[in-house]
Every structure is written in C-alpha cells, then in structure tokens.
mmCIF file of C-alpha atoms in Angstrom:
data_model
loop_
_atom_site.group_PDB
_atom_site.id
_atom_site.type_symbol
_atom_site.label_atom_id
_atom_site.label_comp_id
_atom_site.label_asym_id
_atom_site.label_seq_id
_atom_site.Cartn_x
_atom_site.Cartn_y
_atom_site.Cartn_z
ATOM 1 C CA MET A 1 -21.136 25.310 37.088
ATOM 2 C CA GLU A 2 -18.528 26.832 39.368
ATOM 3 C CA THR A 3 -19.031 26.608 43.464
ATOM 4 C CA ASN A 4 -17.481 27.906 46.121
ATOM 5 C CA HIS A 5 -16.791 25.048 48.564
ATOM 6 C CA ASN A 6 -14.869 26.025 51.862
ATOM 7 C CA GLU A 7 -13.527 23.398 53.407
ATOM 8 C CA TRP A 8 -10.640 22.315 55.557
ATOM 9 C CA ALA A 9 -7.344 20.609 54.649
ATOM 10 C CA TYR A 10 -4.003 20.211 56.841
ATOM 11 C CA VAL A 11 -0.448 19.955 57.210
ATOM 12 C CA ASP A 12 0.552 16.454 58.361
ATOM 13 C CA GLU A 13 3.517 15.804 60.360
ATOM 14 C CA GLN A 14 5.774 15.543 57.159
ATOM 15 C CA GLY A 15 4.549 18.732 55.924
ATOM 16 C CA ARG A 16 2.407 17.788 53.151
ATOM 17 C CA LEU A 17 -0.505 19.442 52.755
ATOM 18 C CA VAL A 18 -3.636 16.939 53.147
ATOM 19 C CA LEU A 19 -6.672 17.917 50.935
ATOM 20 C CA PRO A 20 -10.504 16.518 51.633
ATOM 21 C CA ALA A 21 -11.407 13.389 49.806
ATOM 22 C CA ALA A 22 -14.246 14.968 48.436
ATOM 23 C CA PHE A 23 -12.093 17.521 46.715
ATOM 24 C CA THR A 24 -9.453 16.051 45.343
ATOM 25 C CA HIS A 25 -12.111 13.321 44.246
ATOM 26 C CA GLU A 26 -14.297 16.245 42.721
ATOM 27 C CA LEU A 27 -10.846 17.477 41.015
ATOM 28 C CA GLY A 28 -9.458 14.112 39.864
ATOM 29 C CA LEU A 29 -6.271 14.910 42.411
ATOM 30 C CA THR A 30 -5.631 11.124 42.005
ATOM 31 C CA ALA A 31 -2.247 10.023 43.059
ATOM 32 C CA GLY A 32 0.611 10.251 40.789
ATOM 33 C CA ALA A 33 -1.644 13.005 39.083
ATOM 34 C CA GLN A 34 0.022 16.941 38.377
ATOM 35 C CA PHE A 35 -1.615 19.634 38.311
ATOM 36 C CA ARG A 36 -0.917 23.771 38.381
ATOM 37 C CA VAL A 37 -1.059 25.313 41.586
ATOM 38 C CA GLU A 38 -1.337 29.477 41.152
ATOM 39 C CA ARG A 39 -0.403 31.399 44.365
ATOM 40 C CA GLY A 40 -2.014 34.557 45.506
ATOM 41 C CA THR A 41 -1.035 36.756 48.175
ATOM 42 C CA ASN A 42 -2.991 34.888 50.973
ATOM 43 C CA HIS A 43 -4.043 32.108 49.164
ATOM 44 C CA LEU A 44 -3.010 29.276 46.186
ATOM 45 C CA ARG A 45 -5.566 28.529 43.926
ATOM 46 C CA ILE A 46 -5.284 24.822 42.979
ATOM 47 C CA HIS A 47 -6.839 23.726 39.662
ATOM 48 C CA ARG A 48 -7.960 20.415 38.248
ATOM 49 C CA SER A 49 -5.504 17.557 36.962
ATOM 50 C CA SER A 50 -5.021 17.898 33.206
ATOM 51 C CA ALA A 51 -5.435 14.068 32.903
ATOM 52 C CA HIS A 52 -9.254 14.473 34.787
ATOM 53 C CA LEU A 53 -12.120 14.738 32.326
ATOM 54 C CA SER A 54 -14.708 16.407 33.945
ATOM 55 C CA LYS A 55 -17.813 17.473 31.108
ATOM 56 C CA ILE A 56 -17.958 16.738 27.584
ATOM 57 C CA TYR A 57 -19.635 18.711 25.449
ATOM 58 C CA ILE A 58 -21.617 16.627 22.734
ATOM 59 C CA GLU A 59 -22.961 18.324 19.333
ATOM 60 C CA PRO A 60 -25.782 16.584 18.257
ATOM 61 C CA THR A 61 -25.961 18.545 14.633
ATOM 62 C CA ASP A 62 -24.458 21.056 13.355
ATOM 63 C CA LEU A 63 -27.664 22.218 11.232
ATOM 64 C CA CYS A 64 -29.925 24.784 12.296
ATOM 65 C CA ASN A 65 -33.766 25.815 11.531
ATOM 66 C CA LEU A 66 -32.456 30.072 12.466
ATOM 67 C CA ASP A 67 -30.485 32.132 10.839
ATOM 68 C CA CYS A 68 -29.329 34.160 12.762
ATOM 69 C CA THR A 69 -26.767 37.200 12.217
ATOM 70 C CA MET A 70 -23.901 36.284 14.602
ATOM 71 C CA CYS A 71 -23.758 32.651 13.571
ATOM 72 C CA ILE A 72 -20.163 30.756 12.747
ATOM 73 C CA ARG A 73 -22.457 28.985 9.998
ATOM 74 C CA SER A 74 -22.938 32.330 8.711
ATOM 75 C CA GLY A 75 -19.472 32.399 7.219
ATOM 76 C CA TRP A 76 -18.199 28.696 6.631
ATOM 77 C CA ASP A 77 -18.309 25.689 4.068
ATOM 78 C CA GLU A 78 -18.656 22.833 6.051
ATOM 79 C CA PRO A 79 -20.346 19.262 5.763
ATOM 80 C CA LEU A 80 -24.059 19.693 7.670
ATOM 81 C CA GLY A 81 -25.034 16.608 8.938
ATOM 82 C CA ARG A 82 -26.554 14.833 12.222
ATOM 83 C CA MET A 83 -24.815 12.670 14.653
ATOM 84 C CA SER A 84 -25.607 8.976 14.047
ATOM 85 C CA GLU A 85 -27.295 6.700 16.916
ATOM 86 C CA GLU A 86 -23.877 4.362 16.236
ATOM 87 C CA THR A 87 -22.004 7.204 17.212
ATOM 88 C CA PHE A 88 -23.612 8.373 19.825
ATOM 89 C CA GLU A 89 -23.759 4.926 21.094
ATOM 90 C CA HIS A 90 -19.517 5.189 21.121
ATOM 91 C CA ILE A 91 -19.563 8.046 23.028
ATOM 92 C CA LEU A 92 -22.718 6.252 25.405
ATOM 93 C CA SER A 93 -20.344 3.358 25.910
ATOM 94 C CA GLY A 94 -17.708 5.739 26.532
ATOM 95 C CA LEU A 95 -19.469 7.631 29.455
ATOM 96 C CA GLN A 96 -20.430 4.039 31.284
ATOM 97 C CA ASP A 97 -16.594 3.216 30.708
ATOM 98 C CA LEU A 98 -15.444 6.618 33.041
ATOM 99 C CA MET A 99 -14.668 5.970 36.701
ATOM 100 C CA GLN A 100 -17.019 8.301 37.822
ATOM 101 C CA PRO A 101 -20.157 10.660 36.561
ATOM 102 C CA VAL A 102 -19.218 13.575 34.370
ATOM 103 C CA THR A 103 -21.526 16.762 32.922
ATOM 104 C CA VAL A 104 -22.751 16.236 29.361
ATOM 105 C CA PHE A 105 -23.419 19.288 27.796
ATOM 106 C CA PHE A 106 -25.989 18.908 24.596
ATOM 107 C CA GLY A 107 -25.188 22.054 21.939
ATOM 108 C CA GLY A 108 -22.208 22.398 19.422
ATOM 109 C CA LEU A 109 -22.802 24.649 16.460
ATOM 110 C CA GLY A 110 -26.250 23.789 15.745
ATOM 111 C CA GLU A 111 -29.699 23.553 17.088
ATOM 112 C CA PRO A 112 -29.729 19.964 19.659
ATOM 113 C CA LEU A 113 -33.019 20.015 19.182
ATOM 114 C CA PHE A 114 -33.099 20.031 15.524
ATOM 115 C CA HIS A 115 -31.803 16.595 15.951
ATOM 116 C CA PRO A 116 -34.944 13.815 16.277
ATOM 117 C CA LYS A 117 -32.932 11.401 19.130
ATOM 118 C CA THR A 118 -31.600 14.187 21.437
ATOM 119 C CA VAL A 119 -34.536 14.511 24.159
ATOM 120 C CA GLU A 120 -33.725 10.624 24.140
ATOM 121 C CA TRP A 121 -30.088 10.967 24.100
ATOM 122 C CA VAL A 122 -30.346 13.379 27.350
ATOM 123 C CA ARG A 123 -32.135 10.159 29.178
ATOM 124 C CA ALA A 124 -29.552 7.889 27.713
ATOM 125 C CA ALA A 125 -26.820 9.881 29.321
ATOM 126 C CA LYS A 126 -28.632 10.702 32.145
ATOM 127 C CA GLN A 127 -29.071 6.981 33.260
ATOM 128 C CA THR A 128 -25.439 6.798 33.298
ATOM 129 C CA GLY A 129 -24.988 9.071 36.823
ATOM 130 C CA ALA A 130 -24.193 11.840 34.544
ATOM 131 C CA ARG A 131 -25.057 15.811 35.101
ATOM 132 C CA VAL A 132 -27.018 16.838 31.470
ATOM 133 C CA GLU A 133 -27.484 19.991 30.356
ATOM 134 C CA LEU A 134 -28.614 21.136 26.560
ATOM 135 C CA ILE A 135 -29.118 24.611 25.499
ATOM 136 C CA THR A 136 -31.695 25.696 22.392
ATOM 137 C CA ASN A 137 -33.369 28.455 20.454
ATOM 138 C CA GLY A 138 -36.539 27.455 22.173
ATOM 139 C CA THR A 139 -38.396 27.561 18.790
ATOM 140 C CA THR A 140 -39.152 24.062 18.915
ATOM 141 C CA LEU A 141 -39.793 23.182 22.632
ATOM 142 C CA THR A 142 -43.259 21.893 22.483
ATOM 143 C CA GLU A 143 -44.938 20.894 24.929
ATOM 144 C CA LYS A 144 -44.247 16.880 24.855
ATOM 145 C CA ARG A 145 -40.490 17.765 24.515
ATOM 146 C CA SER A 146 -40.573 19.835 27.617
ATOM 147 C CA ARG A 147 -42.636 17.042 29.757
ATOM 148 C CA GLN A 148 -39.646 14.597 28.383
ATOM 149 C CA LEU A 149 -36.869 16.545 29.314
ATOM 150 C CA ILE A 150 -38.282 16.790 32.881
ATOM 151 C CA GLU A 151 -39.250 13.349 33.018
ATOM 152 C CA TYR A 152 -35.974 12.416 31.509
ATOM 153 C CA GLY A 153 -33.861 13.951 34.755
ATOM 154 C CA LEU A 154 -32.277 17.024 32.224
ATOM 155 C CA ASP A 155 -30.544 19.355 35.115
ATOM 156 C CA VAL A 156 -30.108 22.682 33.209
ATOM 157 C CA LEU A 157 -32.048 24.194 30.236
ATOM 158 C CA TRP A 158 -30.519 26.976 28.979
ATOM 159 C CA VAL A 159 -32.339 28.965 26.103
ATOM 160 C CA SER A 160 -30.781 31.509 24.003
ATOM 161 C CA ILE A 161 -32.391 34.918 24.458
ATOM 162 C CA ASP A 162 -30.271 38.374 22.423
ATOM 163 C CA GLY A 163 -33.697 40.620 22.506
ATOM 164 C CA ALA A 164 -36.112 42.117 25.138
ATOM 165 C CA THR A 165 -38.587 43.484 22.562
ATOM 166 C CA PRO A 166 -39.906 41.156 19.272
ATOM 167 C CA GLN A 167 -38.067 43.606 17.340
ATOM 168 C CA SER A 168 -34.908 43.723 18.711
ATOM 169 C CA TYR A 169 -35.072 39.756 19.143
ATOM 170 C CA ALA A 170 -35.903 39.064 15.527
ATOM 171 C CA ASP A 171 -33.298 41.730 14.307
ATOM 172 C CA VAL A 172 -30.599 38.832 15.930
ATOM 173 C CA ARG A 173 -32.331 35.651 16.138
ATOM 174 C CA LEU A 174 -33.716 35.575 12.074
ATOM 175 C CA GLY A 175 -36.887 33.391 11.561
ATOM 176 C CA ALA A 176 -37.977 33.361 15.457
ATOM 177 C CA GLU A 177 -40.250 35.119 17.198
ATOM 178 C CA LEU A 178 -39.661 36.593 20.708
ATOM 179 C CA PRO A 179 -43.554 35.687 21.844
ATOM 180 C CA THR A 180 -43.835 32.116 20.748
ATOM 181 C CA ILE A 181 -39.488 31.617 22.344
ATOM 182 C CA LEU A 182 -41.431 33.308 25.463
ATOM 183 C CA GLU A 183 -44.616 31.098 25.923
ATOM 184 C CA ASN A 184 -42.416 27.945 24.799
ATOM 185 C CA VAL A 185 -40.030 28.817 27.805
ATOM 186 C CA GLN A 186 -43.307 29.631 30.173
ATOM 187 C CA ARG A 187 -45.104 26.403 29.421
ATOM 188 C CA PHE A 188 -41.760 24.446 30.169
ATOM 189 C CA SER A 189 -40.684 26.194 33.591
ATOM 190 C CA ARG A 190 -44.287 25.812 34.865
ATOM 191 C CA MET A 191 -43.951 22.019 34.392
ATOM 192 C CA ARG A 192 -41.355 21.523 36.194
ATOM 193 C CA PRO A 193 -42.035 19.974 39.685
ATOM 194 C CA GLY A 194 -42.592 22.490 42.291
ATOM 195 C CA GLY A 195 -40.286 23.251 45.460
ATOM 196 C CA HIS A 196 -37.906 25.760 46.560
ATOM 197 C CA LYS A 197 -35.333 25.296 43.317
ATOM 198 C CA PRO A 198 -37.391 23.373 41.078
ATOM 199 C CA TYR A 199 -35.332 21.441 38.227
ATOM 200 C CA PRO A 200 -34.340 21.560 35.561
ATOM 201 C CA LEU A 201 -32.655 24.651 36.800
ATOM 202 C CA LEU A 202 -33.798 27.117 33.409
ATOM 203 C CA GLY A 203 -30.392 29.060 32.279
ATOM 204 C CA VAL A 204 -30.802 32.327 29.750
ATOM 205 C CA ALA A 205 -27.875 32.616 26.882
ATOM 206 C CA PHE A 206 -27.357 35.928 25.844
ATOM 207 C CA VAL A 207 -24.858 37.264 22.855
ATOM 208 C CA ALA A 208 -24.040 40.563 23.622
ATOM 209 C CA MET A 209 -23.802 43.267 20.667
ATOM 210 C CA LYS A 210 -23.762 46.947 20.028
ATOM 211 C CA ASP A 211 -27.414 46.612 19.281
ATOM 212 C CA ASN A 212 -28.883 44.948 21.976
ATOM 213 C CA ILE A 213 -26.449 45.540 24.425
ATOM 214 C CA ALA A 214 -28.914 48.537 25.838
ATOM 215 C CA ASP A 215 -31.785 45.268 25.944
ATOM 216 C CA LEU A 216 -29.847 43.188 28.837
ATOM 217 C CA PRO A 217 -31.754 44.606 32.094
ATOM 218 C CA ALA A 218 -34.336 43.697 30.790
ATOM 219 C CA VAL A 219 -33.338 40.276 29.282
ATOM 220 C CA ILE A 220 -31.958 39.626 32.849
ATOM 221 C CA LYS A 221 -35.373 40.875 34.295
ATOM 222 C CA LEU A 222 -37.630 38.463 31.879
ATOM 223 C CA GLY A 223 -35.447 35.530 32.360
ATOM 224 C CA LYS A 224 -36.251 35.832 36.457
ATOM 225 C CA LYS A 225 -39.685 36.386 35.156
ATOM 226 C CA LEU A 226 -39.707 33.290 33.341
ATOM 227 C CA GLY A 227 -38.188 31.432 36.289
ATOM 228 C CA ALA A 228 -34.442 31.259 35.220
ATOM 229 C CA SER A 229 -31.245 31.165 37.914
ATOM 230 C CA LEU A 230 -28.685 31.285 35.648
ATOM 231 C CA PHE A 231 -27.906 33.859 33.233
ATOM 232 C CA SER A 232 -24.653 33.920 30.405
ATOM 233 C CA VAL A 233 -23.429 36.860 28.865
ATOM 234 C CA SER A 234 -21.008 36.413 25.729
ATOM 235 C CA ASN A 235 -19.210 39.132 23.090
ATOM 236 C CA VAL A 236 -19.977 38.387 19.714
ATOM 237 C CA MET A 237 -17.322 37.094 17.951
ATOM 238 C CA PRO A 238 -17.708 38.420 14.536
ATOM 239 C CA TYR A 239 -17.510 35.493 11.931
ATOM 240 C CA THR A 240 -18.188 37.817 9.037
ATOM 241 C CA GLU A 241 -16.531 41.464 7.974
ATOM 242 C CA THR A 242 -20.013 43.496 8.960
ATOM 243 C CA MET A 243 -20.466 41.903 12.508
ATOM 244 C CA GLN A 244 -17.043 43.451 13.331
ATOM 245 C CA ALA A 245 -18.302 46.771 13.925
ATOM 246 C CA GLN A 246 -21.142 44.913 16.672
ATOM 247 C CA ARG A 247 -18.163 44.234 19.131
ATOM 248 C CA LEU A 248 -17.987 45.803 22.571
ATOM 249 C CA TYR A 249 -14.593 44.810 23.376
ATOM 250 C CA SER A 250 -11.873 46.474 21.142
ATOM 251 C CA ASN A 251 -10.435 48.277 24.355
ATOM 252 C CA THR A 252 -10.452 45.427 25.950
ATOM 253 C CA LEU A 253 -7.793 43.828 23.885
ATOM 254 C CA LYS A 254 -6.151 46.787 24.033
ATOM 255 C CA ASN A 255 -6.027 46.561 27.559
ATOM 256 C CA ILE A 256 -5.153 42.708 27.839
ATOM 257 C CA ALA A 257 -1.574 43.623 27.776
ATOM 258 C CA TYR A 258 -2.164 46.104 30.693
ATOM 259 C CA MET A 259 -4.057 44.186 33.145
ATOM 260 C CA SER A 260 -1.992 40.864 32.746
ATOM 261 C CA SER A 261 1.620 43.042 33.349
ATOM 262 C CA PRO A 262 3.456 42.742 36.811
ATOM 263 C CA TRP A 263 5.389 45.446 36.242
ATOM 264 C CA LEU A 264 2.286 48.170 36.507
ATOM 265 C CA PRO A 265 0.354 49.778 38.916
ATOM 266 C CA SER A 266 -2.694 48.097 40.988
ATOM 267 C CA ILE A 267 -5.706 49.379 41.994
ATOM 268 C CA SER A 268 -7.971 47.214 44.849
ATOM 269 C CA LEU A 269 -10.994 48.228 44.368
ATOM 270 C CA PRO A 270 -13.744 47.588 47.219
ATOM 271 C CA LYS A 271 -17.420 46.723 46.781
ATOM 272 C CA MET A 272 -19.519 49.831 46.320
ATOM 273 C CA ASP A 273 -22.972 50.796 45.303
ATOM 274 C CA ILE A 274 -22.797 51.319 41.220
ATOM 275 C CA ASP A 275 -25.162 54.752 40.709
ATOM 276 C CA ASP A 276 -25.063 57.925 39.268
ATOM 277 C CA SER A 277 -21.882 59.345 41.841
ATOM 278 C CA THR A 278 -19.909 56.065 41.760
ATOM 279 C CA ARG A 279 -20.021 54.745 38.238
ATOM 280 C CA GLU A 280 -17.971 57.296 35.971
ATOM 281 C CA ALA A 281 -15.158 56.920 38.263
ATOM 282 C CA PHE A 282 -15.475 53.312 38.721
ATOM 283 C CA PHE A 283 -15.376 52.891 35.139
ATOM 284 C CA GLN A 284 -12.536 55.220 34.386
ATOM 285 C CA ALA A 285 -10.558 53.040 37.254
ATOM 286 C CA LEU A 286 -10.917 50.211 35.391
ATOM 287 C CA ASN A 287 -10.467 51.250 32.355
ATOM 288 C CA SER A 288 -6.659 52.990 34.203
ATOM 289 C CA SER A 289 -4.178 50.729 32.236
ATOM 290 C CA CYS A 290 -3.489 49.396 35.895
ATOM 291 C CA ASN A 291 -3.591 45.544 37.073
ATOM 292 C CA VAL A 292 -7.551 45.775 38.511
ATOM 293 C CA SER A 293 -8.566 44.117 41.601
ATOM 294 C CA TYR A 294 -12.171 44.254 42.950
ATOM 295 C CA ALA A 295 -13.141 42.841 46.225
ATOM 296 C CA GLY A 296 -10.145 40.701 46.121
ATOM 297 C CA ASN A 297 -10.154 39.173 42.413
ATOM 298 C CA ASN A 298 -8.402 39.640 40.145
ATOM 299 C CA PHE A 299 -9.592 41.244 36.785
ATOM 300 C CA SER A 300 -6.598 39.780 35.228
ATOM 301 C CA ARG A 301 -7.158 36.085 36.414
ATOM 302 C CA ALA A 302 -9.425 35.775 32.990
ATOM 303 C CA ASN A 303 -6.530 35.887 30.597
ATOM 304 C CA ASP A 304 -4.907 33.302 29.114
ATOM 305 C CA VAL A 305 -6.947 30.939 30.936
ATOM 306 C CA CYS A 306 -9.065 28.024 28.742
ATOM 307 C CA ASN A 307 -11.889 27.349 30.611
ATOM 308 C CA PHE A 308 -12.805 24.283 28.081
ATOM 309 C CA ILE A 309 -9.046 22.935 28.965
ATOM 310 C CA ALA A 310 -9.365 24.080 32.939
ATOM 311 C CA SER A 311 -13.213 22.366 33.134
ATOM 312 C CA GLY A 312 -11.458 19.381 32.150
ATOM 313 C CA SER A 313 -13.947 19.209 29.595
ATOM 314 C CA MET A 314 -13.650 17.638 25.769
ATOM 315 C CA SER A 315 -16.116 18.761 22.957
ATOM 316 C CA ILE A 316 -17.790 16.005 20.602
ATOM 317 C CA ALA A 317 -18.861 17.152 16.817
ATOM 318 C CA TRP A 318 -21.618 15.029 14.989
ATOM 319 C CA ASP A 319 -19.580 13.331 13.256
ATOM 320 C CA GLY A 320 -17.809 11.791 16.226
ATOM 321 C CA GLY A 321 -14.359 13.865 15.761
ATOM 322 C CA VAL A 322 -13.017 15.135 19.272
ATOM 323 C CA SER A 323 -11.417 18.333 19.746
ATOM 324 C CA PRO A 324 -10.633 20.107 22.267
ATOM 325 C CA CYS A 325 -12.845 22.719 22.467
ATOM 326 C CA TRP A 326 -15.864 24.517 20.555
ATOM 327 C CA PRO A 327 -13.700 26.615 18.408
ATOM 328 C CA LEU A 328 -11.745 23.865 17.098
ATOM 329 C CA MET A 329 -14.484 21.978 16.065
ATOM 330 C CA HIS A 330 -14.924 22.958 13.042
ATOM 331 C CA ASP A 331 -12.968 25.028 10.288
ATOM 332 C CA HIS A 332 -13.980 28.597 10.128
ATOM 333 C CA VAL A 333 -13.154 32.311 9.728
ATOM 334 C CA SER A 334 -13.604 35.017 12.145
ATOM 335 C CA TYR A 335 -11.926 38.809 12.290
ATOM 336 C CA LEU A 336 -8.869 39.728 14.404
ATOM 337 C CA HIS A 337 -8.018 43.421 14.847
ATOM 338 C CA GLY A 338 -9.634 43.844 11.201
ATOM 339 C CA LYS A 339 -8.171 40.750 9.487
ATOM 340 C CA GLU A 340 -9.408 37.782 8.593
ATOM 341 C CA ARG A 341 -8.435 34.821 10.646
ATOM 342 C CA ARG A 342 -9.082 31.377 10.113
ATOM 343 C CA VAL A 343 -9.200 28.396 12.206
ATOM 344 C CA TYR A 344 -8.564 25.107 11.279
ATOM 345 C CA ARG A 345 -10.219 22.174 12.992
ATOM 346 C CA HIS A 346 -8.232 20.353 15.519
ATOM 347 C CA VAL A 347 -9.225 16.264 15.648
ATOM 348 C CA VAL A 348 -7.330 14.487 18.588
ATOM 349 C CA GLY A 349 -9.597 10.931 17.962
ATOM 350 C CA ASN A 350 -12.760 9.775 16.685
ATOM 351 C CA VAL A 351 -15.207 7.739 19.159
ATOM 352 C CA ASN A 352 -16.041 5.904 16.068
ATOM 353 C CA GLN A 353 -12.665 4.514 16.347
ATOM 354 C CA ARG A 354 -11.601 4.986 19.794
ATOM 355 C CA SER A 355 -12.754 5.029 22.830
ATOM 356 C CA VAL A 356 -13.320 8.528 24.776
ATOM 357 C CA LEU A 357 -11.361 7.581 27.576
ATOM 358 C CA GLU A 358 -8.397 6.165 25.162
ATOM 359 C CA ILE A 359 -8.876 9.549 23.030
ATOM 360 C CA TRP A 360 -8.486 11.752 26.173
ATOM 361 C CA LEU A 361 -5.409 9.581 27.628
ATOM 362 C CA ASP A 362 -3.442 9.743 24.225
ATOM 363 C CA PRO A 363 -0.030 10.834 25.454
ATOM 364 C CA ASP A 364 -0.293 13.589 22.475
ATOM 365 C CA TYR A 365 -3.590 15.219 23.836
ATOM 366 C CA VAL A 366 -2.269 15.028 27.462
ATOM 367 C CA ALA A 367 0.890 16.774 26.382
ATOM 368 C CA TYR A 368 -1.473 19.199 24.564
ATOM 369 C CA ARG A 369 -3.727 19.994 27.607
ATOM 370 C CA GLN A 370 -0.549 20.661 29.400
ATOM 371 C CA LYS A 371 0.948 23.179 27.171
ATOM 372 C CA VAL A 372 -2.776 25.220 27.143
ATOM 373 C CA GLN A 373 -2.711 25.315 30.323
ATOM 374 C CA ASN A 374 1.120 27.017 30.666
ATOM 375 C CA PHE A 375 -0.796 29.125 27.922
ATOM 376 C CA GLY A 376 3.547 30.091 26.250
ATOM 377 C CA PHE A 377 1.617 30.792 23.067
ATOM 378 C CA ALA A 378 2.142 34.555 20.889
ATOM 379 C CA PRO A 379 0.218 37.244 22.783
ATOM 380 C CA CYS A 380 -1.843 37.816 19.361
ATOM 381 C CA THR A 381 -5.127 38.731 20.642
ATOM 382 C CA PHE A 382 -3.873 42.196 21.608
ATOM 383 C CA CYS A 383 -0.983 42.580 19.349
ATOM 384 C CA GLY A 384 -2.054 40.735 15.885
ATOM 385 C CA GLY A 385 0.742 42.770 14.256
ATOM 386 C CA CYS A 386 1.882 40.396 11.678
ATOM 387 C CA GLU A 387 0.807 37.343 9.023
ATOM 388 C CA LEU A 388 0.622 34.365 11.575
ATOM 389 C CA SER A 389 -1.417 35.956 13.142
ATOM 390 C CA GLU A 390 -4.009 35.703 10.684
ATOM 391 C CA SER A 391 -4.458 31.630 11.266
ATOM 392 C CA ASN A 392 -3.895 29.060 14.086
ATOM 393 C CA LEU A 393 -1.227 27.225 11.957
ATOM 394 C CA GLU A 394 1.923 28.851 13.961
ATOM 395 C CA ASP A 395 3.136 31.695 16.313
ATOM 396 C CA CYS A 396 5.962 33.890 16.497
ATOM 397 C CA LEU A 397 7.012 32.166 19.487
ATOM 398 C CA GLY A 398 7.779 28.557 17.135
ATOM 399 C CA ASN A 399 4.648 27.307 18.338
ATOM 400 C CA GLU A 400 2.594 24.945 15.576
ATOM 401 C CA PHE A 401 -0.193 23.897 14.646
ATOM 402 C CA PRO A 402 -2.963 24.298 16.448
ATOM 403 C CA THR A 403 -1.755 27.987 18.544
ATOM 404 C CA CYS A 404 -4.164 29.242 20.767
ATOM 405 C CA GLY A 405 -2.950 33.168 21.018
ATOM 406 C CA GLY A 406 -5.812 34.646 19.063
ATOM 407 C CA CYS A 407 -8.280 32.986 20.873
ATOM 408 C CA LEU A 408 -10.543 34.979 22.825
ATOM 409 C CA TRP A 409 -12.104 32.440 24.392
ATOM 410 C CA SER A 410 -8.748 32.330 26.594
ATOM 411 C CA GLN A 411 -8.744 35.602 27.021
ATOM 412 C CA GLY A 412 -12.403 35.902 28.954
ATOM 413 C CA VAL A 413 -13.834 37.846 26.375
ATOM 414 C CA ILE A 414 -15.995 35.289 24.658
ATOM 415 C CA GLN A 415 -17.645 32.714 26.860
ATOM 416 C CA CYS A 416 -20.441 29.149 26.620
ATOM 417 C CA PRO A 417 -22.821 28.508 29.454
#
C-alpha cells in the first residue's frame, strides 16, 4: 500500500545526497545498494533497491470452491494441491531470518481460506512481526474464522466483490450468492474493535468487465457501507477465447505507445469537476494520442513498470516454488491481440530446498530483477505482430525466457491488491 511521506533530505559538504534514515531503511537503501532514480521536471523519483525484499505472496492452495468466469483456472491444466505444513514452516523460518519484517499476502490463484491451515498461518506470520494481508471470495468467512483473523492481528482483509446485485454477482462468481457474502463481511466488519480506524482494514477487489463495469459505482457505495477503506479495481485478463469480448482496454493497448513516447505533444491537465459539462472534453483529451499528465502525475508512468519487482516482492506457490510474480507462478494461456499467448512458469528456487533469503539473493534472480526494472523487452502489448509475442519464451529484441513484453501487469492494465 503506497503512502505519501514528505520528509526533508539535504546535501552534505561533499555534495552527496543524504536521505532520512527511516526512508532509506524502508526502501532498502543500505551502503552499496543499487537503485533506480527517475528524473522528472522538478523532482527525483527514487525506487526501492532491487536487493530489498519487502513483500511475500503466499499461495496456500490453487484450489477453489467457486467456478468464476474470469478465473485463470478456467483454461489451464495445472496440478492442484494445498501447501504442506512442512513447506510453510520453511517459509516461516525464512521470515524469521530476514533483517526486517515484510508484508505477507495470503493469496494466489486459489481461495486461501479453502486451506484449513491458512488462518493459523496468519497468526504465525504475524508473530514474526510481518504485516499480513489476505484476500478471499468471502464464502467461507464464518464467524469463527472472522474472530480468529481479528484476534490473530490480520492487517488487511480483501474481499472480491464483482457485482452489486445478486444477479450480476452470480454471473461472474459462479457458485456464490451475494447476500451470503455481504452477511459474512458485515459480521466481520462489526466484530472489529471500535475506533476511528478499525482493524483489520477492509478492502474490496473488483475485476472490471463490460458486463459489470456499470456496477462499479454501486460496489464502491456498497463497500463503504460495509466499512471498506480500500478499493482495488483491475481489468479482466482473458484466459479463455470468449472472455476477450469482456475487455475494456482494446484502445488502451494501442495508446500505450503514444503515452510513453517523448516525441509526441504533452498535455498537462488540472484537477477539475468531472461532470456533464466536462466529461466528454476530458475523456477526449485522455484519448488524444498525447503524453498526458493529470495534476502533475504522468499517466505514462504506469508503462513498462513491473509492480511486483518495484515493490520488492516474491511469490511462493503452494508447492514451495518461488516465482518473481503471480503471472509466472503457473503455466497458463491468455489472449493478446486476438491470439493465444502461452505463459510458462518461471521458478527461481524452492523453499523446500533453499531458504527464502538465499533464493532472494541468488545472483541470477538479482540480475533478473534488475533486467525487469530496466524493462528492455519488445513492446508486445501494443505490437503483437509476430509469433514471438505468442509466448514468453523469447522476443524480437533477443531476450530469452522469461520475456515480459506481453505482460499486461507491467503496463498498468491488470493489477492485484
């Protein structure tokens, strides 16, 4: 979760930039650390050191009790299973070995609460000093589990809500009923200790599609009523051929090339009321094939940036395999530019064989993270003209597996809480 910290730095007598200790500690900017610096018109943007581990995604299981229309499991043939207690103990030992606490996010490509041990693992992770988040479809968020999650110190509970009415919700989340989900979440919200900012924080995750985008305002209103203070909206990733019709970003992929080009005209937009009198003009400005800034924030900044790498995260699948991100945890098929694109799993190590820290500091893994930060991959997301874009094995610039040029997460199109 990104927050704004305004603190003062200074330049010492030798002309060196000196940053606040808390700031350098948070971003892993220790002596000798390499990090990326981005220069803006009136500012410098300092990125986290590529050697700094800040977040660990843990996939307790890739099994689920629902059959959602947009789920990655709709079109794959992957082994299904649950993380063993032995594998989690290796992860837990790794958390205890780290120099400072990290954020642990229980999620992945299944339903975390479909694993009988997940709630206990939340407590164990929290006892290491970690900040702990969990995402759920809410179907099995019983009173007992809610009480345990609250007592065990969960920091954020994310609930997936992709429709504001029972019908629109059921069209997406096959096998679930919205009234039951809302009842479970309302009970969880009421059980939290009172106060100005009750904990755990409650977040709502929404996957946007043509069939449900009109429900978004109502979902936000519903979430506020439930006590949610966080909202995460992502586009749908078409894992099946039929889901391509649900995309809301066809023109967006074409505009990515324009948005990031330094040779095109720039438009700087101010904050303004977006209402009937401004809406059409504002939207046309956004789609003008120019480099657009809004209130000083450049929209192109979301291009060619892997938030998994930028946030200093690793992803651990249920079998203990460590991948750089969610999309590389499992083999799967998606669709890009109307063509099937096969993504092959990339495992950099396994916690059953090496420690978390040993895997993180592996020279090949460090080199990969630095490569992704530079993002010298082919522009497959807005080109897609050759057969190399149909997998992540290689690209036309000579990059070898895994190539990230066709990744929609790296273009700000798909995002995770």
